[in-house]
XYZ file of C-alpha atoms in Angstrom:
399
model
C 88.956 -74.200 62.264
C 87.415 -75.317 58.570
C 90.198 -74.880 55.355
C 88.003 -72.016 54.120
C 88.252 -69.759 57.905
C 92.363 -70.614 57.188
C 92.470 -69.378 53.686
C 90.184 -66.069 54.932
C 92.498 -65.542 57.126
C 95.511 -65.952 55.475
C 94.360 -63.319 52.451
C 93.377 -61.369 54.893
C 96.837 -61.390 56.877
C 98.681 -60.838 53.086
C 96.276 -57.582 52.020
C 97.963 -54.194 52.243
C 98.173 -50.457 51.233
C 100.534 -49.414 49.094
C 101.642 -45.497 50.113
C 103.716 -44.414 46.997
C 105.375 -40.962 47.145
C 104.357 -38.307 44.704
C 107.097 -36.805 42.699
C 106.218 -33.296 41.024
C 108.538 -32.298 37.879
C 107.094 -29.717 35.845
C 103.614 -29.783 36.230
C 104.118 -33.842 35.728
C 102.852 -36.103 38.617
C 104.563 -39.665 38.658
C 105.468 -42.634 41.557
C 107.929 -44.726 41.696
C 108.038 -48.911 42.040
C 110.807 -51.087 41.344
C 111.029 -53.699 38.375
C 112.866 -56.576 37.580
C 115.583 -58.959 39.155
C 117.726 -57.411 40.106
C 115.197 -54.372 40.916
C 115.893 -50.781 39.686
C 113.663 -48.059 40.265
C 111.459 -46.427 37.167
C 108.998 -43.399 37.620
C 105.412 -44.165 36.072
C 103.292 -41.142 35.180
C 99.739 -42.251 36.707
C 96.648 -41.959 34.278
C 93.423 -42.960 35.253
C 92.597 -42.316 31.101
C 94.385 -44.573 30.335
C 95.022 -49.579 31.952
C 98.100 -50.624 30.114
C 101.065 -49.829 32.317
C 104.111 -49.296 30.038
C 108.075 -47.526 30.824
C 110.770 -46.676 27.727
C 112.192 -49.891 26.821
C 115.986 -50.505 25.403
C 114.954 -50.477 21.670
C 113.944 -47.019 21.848
C 115.804 -44.668 19.429
C 116.501 -40.373 19.467
C 114.104 -40.798 16.627
C 112.115 -43.292 18.278
C 111.337 -42.302 21.517
C 112.219 -38.297 21.660
C 112.512 -36.493 25.154
C 112.666 -32.803 25.211
C 113.124 -32.844 28.949
C 116.106 -33.059 31.735
C 114.460 -36.219 32.999
C 116.874 -39.164 32.580
C 114.657 -42.292 31.530
C 115.940 -45.805 32.580
C 115.507 -47.611 29.770
C 114.008 -51.225 30.844
C 116.280 -54.782 29.079
C 114.412 -57.772 29.466
C 117.581 -59.254 29.948
C 118.969 -57.755 32.769
C 115.898 -59.211 34.394
C 115.709 -63.251 35.667
C 112.282 -62.483 36.069
C 111.266 -60.878 32.627
C 109.314 -62.955 29.950
C 108.348 -62.080 26.938
C 104.673 -62.395 26.307
C 104.837 -62.373 22.911
C 102.201 -59.445 22.183
C 103.301 -56.216 19.659
C 100.591 -53.516 20.432
C 100.371 -49.665 20.422
C 98.326 -47.641 22.255
C 96.362 -44.331 20.900
C 95.881 -41.423 23.330
C 93.283 -38.829 22.868
C 95.714 -35.967 22.325
C 96.869 -37.194 19.923
C 100.131 -39.384 21.265
C 100.615 -42.425 20.719
C 102.713 -45.455 22.764
C 104.052 -48.878 20.994
C 106.042 -51.934 21.586
C 105.839 -55.340 23.485
C 104.310 -56.762 26.534
C 106.193 -58.656 29.000
C 105.676 -59.471 32.228
C 108.345 -59.274 35.409
C 108.383 -58.195 39.170
C 107.331 -55.330 40.538
C 107.365 -53.890 44.011
C 107.624 -50.612 45.714
C 110.190 -48.982 47.152
C 109.135 -49.913 50.936
C 108.626 -53.499 49.833
C 105.438 -53.786 51.502
C 104.318 -55.900 48.511
C 105.692 -57.811 45.384
C 104.098 -58.663 42.586
C 104.221 -60.540 39.111
C 102.981 -57.534 36.943
C 102.351 -56.592 33.006
C 103.439 -54.061 31.217
C 105.044 -52.675 28.034
C 108.300 -51.674 26.967
C 108.621 -48.659 24.325
C 110.056 -48.749 21.667
C 108.318 -46.229 19.695
C 106.837 -43.266 22.006
C 106.027 -39.615 21.455
C 105.069 -38.684 24.799
C 108.944 -36.390 24.548
C 108.030 -33.837 27.196
C 106.841 -36.253 30.570
C 109.570 -36.711 33.262
C 109.059 -39.804 33.605
C 110.348 -43.525 32.491
C 106.719 -44.450 31.563
C 102.745 -44.850 32.727
C 101.064 -45.953 34.968
C 97.817 -47.290 34.193
C 95.024 -46.441 36.422
C 91.876 -47.211 34.414
C 89.621 -50.846 34.006
C 91.215 -53.259 32.561
C 88.110 -53.749 30.132
C 90.387 -51.749 27.781
C 94.203 -52.943 28.825
C 96.231 -54.318 25.898
C 96.005 -57.684 24.687
C 98.074 -59.916 27.431
C 97.860 -56.952 30.237
C 95.479 -55.739 33.059
C 95.945 -52.282 35.216
C 98.495 -53.156 37.828
C 95.970 -51.805 40.160
C 92.905 -55.233 39.225
C 95.996 -57.549 39.279
C 96.006 -56.634 43.097
C 92.751 -56.705 43.865
C 92.229 -59.869 42.052
C 95.361 -61.507 43.881
C 93.798 -60.384 47.312
C 96.600 -58.538 48.193
C 95.089 -55.043 48.940
C 93.459 -54.126 52.165
C 90.704 -51.806 50.067
C 88.918 -52.480 46.435
C 90.375 -48.733 45.993
C 93.360 -46.110 44.977
C 92.894 -42.695 46.872
C 95.302 -39.587 45.334
C 96.161 -36.508 46.941
C 98.801 -34.912 45.051
C 100.509 -32.077 47.787
C 100.913 -28.906 49.514
C 104.404 -28.342 46.677
C 103.773 -28.390 43.139
C 106.847 -26.865 41.903
C 110.275 -28.703 40.640
C 112.252 -27.782 44.552
C 111.436 -27.953 47.792
C 109.932 -30.695 49.909
C 107.085 -33.284 48.206
C 104.826 -34.209 50.404
C 102.126 -35.981 47.977
C 100.890 -39.978 47.829
C 99.434 -41.866 45.659
C 97.254 -44.942 48.248
C 96.726 -48.402 46.132
C 94.694 -50.493 48.677
C 93.238 -47.806 51.059
C 92.349 -43.960 51.368
C 92.958 -41.487 54.217
C 89.801 -39.065 54.266
C 90.665 -39.084 57.946
C 94.338 -37.618 57.681
C 94.059 -35.334 54.674
C 89.702 -34.101 54.206
C 87.905 -30.542 55.934
C 84.379 -32.700 56.422
C 83.277 -35.541 54.445
C 84.279 -37.355 50.874
C 81.079 -36.481 49.259
C 81.005 -40.295 46.452
C 78.838 -40.551 43.406
C 78.249 -43.555 41.278
C 80.228 -44.346 37.666
C 78.170 -44.270 35.265
C 76.530 -47.715 34.269
C 78.093 -49.737 32.071
C 79.221 -52.703 30.562
C 82.090 -53.357 30.878
C 83.334 -50.456 33.121
C 86.280 -49.061 30.890
C 87.191 -45.186 32.788
C 86.309 -43.542 35.565
C 83.476 -42.198 33.957
C 80.533 -39.917 35.743
C 76.841 -39.697 34.579
C 77.038 -35.464 34.557
C 73.619 -33.753 34.811
C 75.131 -30.038 34.082
C 77.549 -27.671 34.001
C 76.828 -24.277 35.673
C 78.627 -20.874 36.123
C 78.000 -18.464 38.893
C 79.023 -14.384 38.547
C 79.849 -12.536 41.913
C 79.197 -8.757 41.809
C 82.618 -6.024 42.588
C 83.100 -6.971 46.404
C 81.715 -10.424 46.861
C 83.047 -13.731 46.893
C 81.397 -16.680 45.100
C 82.175 -19.398 48.416
C 82.765 -23.446 47.374
C 80.543 -26.365 48.722
C 81.921 -29.379 48.432
C 78.779 -31.819 46.622
C 77.169 -29.302 47.030
C 76.099 -25.574 44.549
C 77.995 -23.108 45.376
C 76.859 -19.890 46.812
C 77.801 -15.827 47.337
C 78.409 -13.790 50.356
C 76.108 -11.381 49.380
C 73.631 -9.706 51.262
C 70.101 -10.720 50.996
C 68.204 -10.017 47.809
C 70.388 -8.809 45.804
C 71.570 -10.841 42.898
C 74.927 -12.293 41.222
C 76.513 -11.276 37.980
C 75.723 -14.391 35.854
C 74.084 -18.036 37.590
C 73.406 -19.813 34.212
C 73.038 -23.509 34.020
C 73.319 -26.143 30.752
C 71.990 -29.317 31.442
C 72.735 -32.538 29.713
C 69.413 -33.972 29.471
C 71.645 -37.765 30.489
C 73.260 -37.709 27.372
C 76.354 -36.196 29.649
C 79.265 -37.771 31.031
C 82.471 -36.881 31.928
C 85.755 -38.486 32.334
C 88.204 -37.979 35.502
C 91.961 -38.205 34.448
C 94.665 -37.695 36.357
C 96.926 -37.941 32.579
C 94.949 -34.353 31.386
C 96.270 -31.063 32.359
C 93.418 -29.174 31.703
C 89.468 -28.696 32.255
C 87.491 -29.288 29.103
C 84.305 -28.105 29.365
C 80.924 -29.705 26.038
C 81.874 -27.288 22.591
C 78.104 -26.106 22.699
C 79.109 -24.644 26.125
C 82.608 -23.102 25.871
C 81.482 -19.796 24.403
C 78.341 -19.493 26.636
C 80.775 -19.716 29.751
C 83.134 -17.148 29.053
C 80.825 -14.914 27.319
C 78.803 -15.208 31.260
C 82.740 -14.173 32.090
C 82.531 -10.703 29.917
C 85.418 -12.546 27.501
C 85.043 -13.790 24.225
C 86.111 -16.896 22.880
C 87.400 -16.382 20.022
C 88.984 -13.413 20.342
C 90.630 -15.704 23.610
C 92.210 -18.110 20.991
C 93.307 -15.535 18.895
C 95.269 -13.130 21.131
C 93.153 -9.965 20.718
C 91.873 -10.609 24.332
C 93.753 -11.646 27.130
C 93.061 -13.329 30.267
C 95.923 -12.144 33.205
C 96.241 -13.440 36.279
C 93.984 -10.888 38.095
C 90.882 -12.570 36.202
C 91.959 -15.524 38.344
C 89.498 -14.780 41.107
C 87.217 -15.284 43.711
C 84.240 -14.026 41.926
C 83.299 -17.123 39.989
C 84.062 -20.515 39.746
C 82.595 -23.109 36.979
C 80.386 -26.451 38.819
C 79.370 -29.832 37.494
C 76.726 -31.836 38.855
C 76.209 -35.381 38.373
C 73.437 -37.788 38.451
C 71.698 -39.959 36.858
C 68.345 -41.435 38.089
C 64.812 -39.357 38.242
C 66.163 -38.318 41.809
C 67.870 -35.901 41.539
C 68.451 -35.546 45.374
C 70.740 -37.802 45.513
C 72.796 -34.884 43.150
C 76.381 -34.037 43.721
C 77.536 -31.105 42.931
C 81.744 -29.903 42.360
C 82.517 -26.764 41.812
C 86.798 -25.152 40.935
C 86.764 -21.121 41.556
C 88.862 -19.233 39.722
C 90.692 -18.565 41.923
C 91.382 -21.913 42.886
C 92.850 -23.012 39.482
C 96.260 -22.168 38.671
C 99.170 -21.459 42.149
C 101.009 -18.290 42.546
C 103.566 -18.469 39.504
C 101.840 -20.180 37.039
C 101.756 -19.231 34.111
C 97.271 -18.243 33.952
C 95.494 -18.458 30.214
C 92.213 -19.204 29.559
C 90.978 -21.531 32.309
C 88.618 -23.978 30.180
C 88.838 -26.264 26.349
C 86.644 -27.108 24.351
C 86.230 -30.713 24.619
C 85.206 -31.337 20.552
C 82.213 -32.515 21.993
C 78.792 -31.968 22.817
C 77.897 -33.751 25.681
C 81.887 -34.622 26.882
C 83.552 -33.026 29.842
C 87.406 -34.115 30.847
C 87.921 -33.173 34.239
C 91.753 -33.153 34.503
C 94.557 -32.223 37.268
C 93.649 -28.726 36.664
C 90.130 -30.126 39.138
C 91.885 -33.211 40.609
C 94.549 -31.255 42.591
C 92.118 -28.868 44.188
C 90.275 -32.416 46.577
C 91.769 -35.783 48.057
C 89.850 -38.259 45.129
C 88.927 -41.264 45.988
C 88.836 -43.991 43.072
C 86.438 -46.786 44.373
C 85.737 -50.215 42.575
C 83.672 -51.352 45.464
C 84.439 -54.842 45.339
C 87.624 -57.090 44.516
C 86.201 -59.178 41.352
C 84.682 -57.517 38.390
C 81.327 -59.132 38.926
C 80.942 -57.378 42.362
C 82.322 -54.114 41.367
C 79.588 -51.086 42.055
C 82.848 -48.413 40.614
C 81.924 -44.570 42.760
C 84.315 -42.191 42.893
C 84.399 -39.306 45.409
C 86.235 -35.764 46.377
C 86.630 -34.017 49.411
C 87.682 -30.484 50.367
C 91.237 -30.426 51.800
C 91.675 -29.129 55.216
C 93.105 -25.583 55.126
C 96.890 -27.650 56.376
C 96.798 -29.606 53.142
C 95.802 -26.817 51.094
C 98.477 -26.075 48.888
C 97.118 -22.138 48.211
C 96.829 -21.830 51.860
């Protein structure tokens, strides 16, 4: 047997899949890793909208790292770990919502709670953080390492480049219970996916927007649509395709409008963001077609009640970049799918502040089984795509 074959078999034998239980508290979703020697457990809020992972550091104070949550954070102290390495790099991360994070870069041993894998991971130990509300010790960045802070790489790509993962992907199921209490069964899978378990039908995939290098899970947005049915009719969501209405023949919907992006649109899928945001040019019209005035909603002159979040309307996002639109895919979310029972109902869609940009956060993602696929285990081989599948009824938290 050749040396090459032996090496290939060794790499294949060492490849693994991490199955990380999702912990949800106060709407924030996190997973747990063991860090350091001896190991200590840390909760990381997973965020596809950033790359460098971080934990609260020993130099955080009530002033520099304010906290308004009952979650008890565990500060990282490099002196307590025999495997900690200070990489002599200070960095700061500005986030899109105005939050900021600053601290020093370290490397230390990480493992999952089942000890499936153990590896050296770079991250920041924060000494300044405005993330006062999160119910976690820090962030797990799941973006691409091209936008990572100096001397850091993303956790997934660290494992990917060291050939430690079974597949070059990670996948997310938020769970059937999104509340603080009760049994939670969500899972973040790193190195594989389980669409056979969770998905009703097939996962519909779309390639990311072609970029050099890739930075975020950003797809080319062809158009945004609003479909509103008439009274006593229901919008039917079709995964990967435009929605339809269960209406008699020759019956027209209340509204059926599409706004084209004319090749300029993009959408970022961000587990670290809660809301759905659409381009500024569409926000007012979106509410108009539902019978509302956005300015009056913001000013409190009108109020959306939970009864208005119903099955008579849906917003859809169509993705595609080539002249051939036959391969486009569309993903929709219906009015009654945005908020779970017991949650506060509010205007469901925000203005992104940009003319061609949409942000699809957890309000969208929790309704699907999501697969984030790098399409290769080295940067030069990446063919990234993202896919969504309709949840089977037994895994749908609204059923």
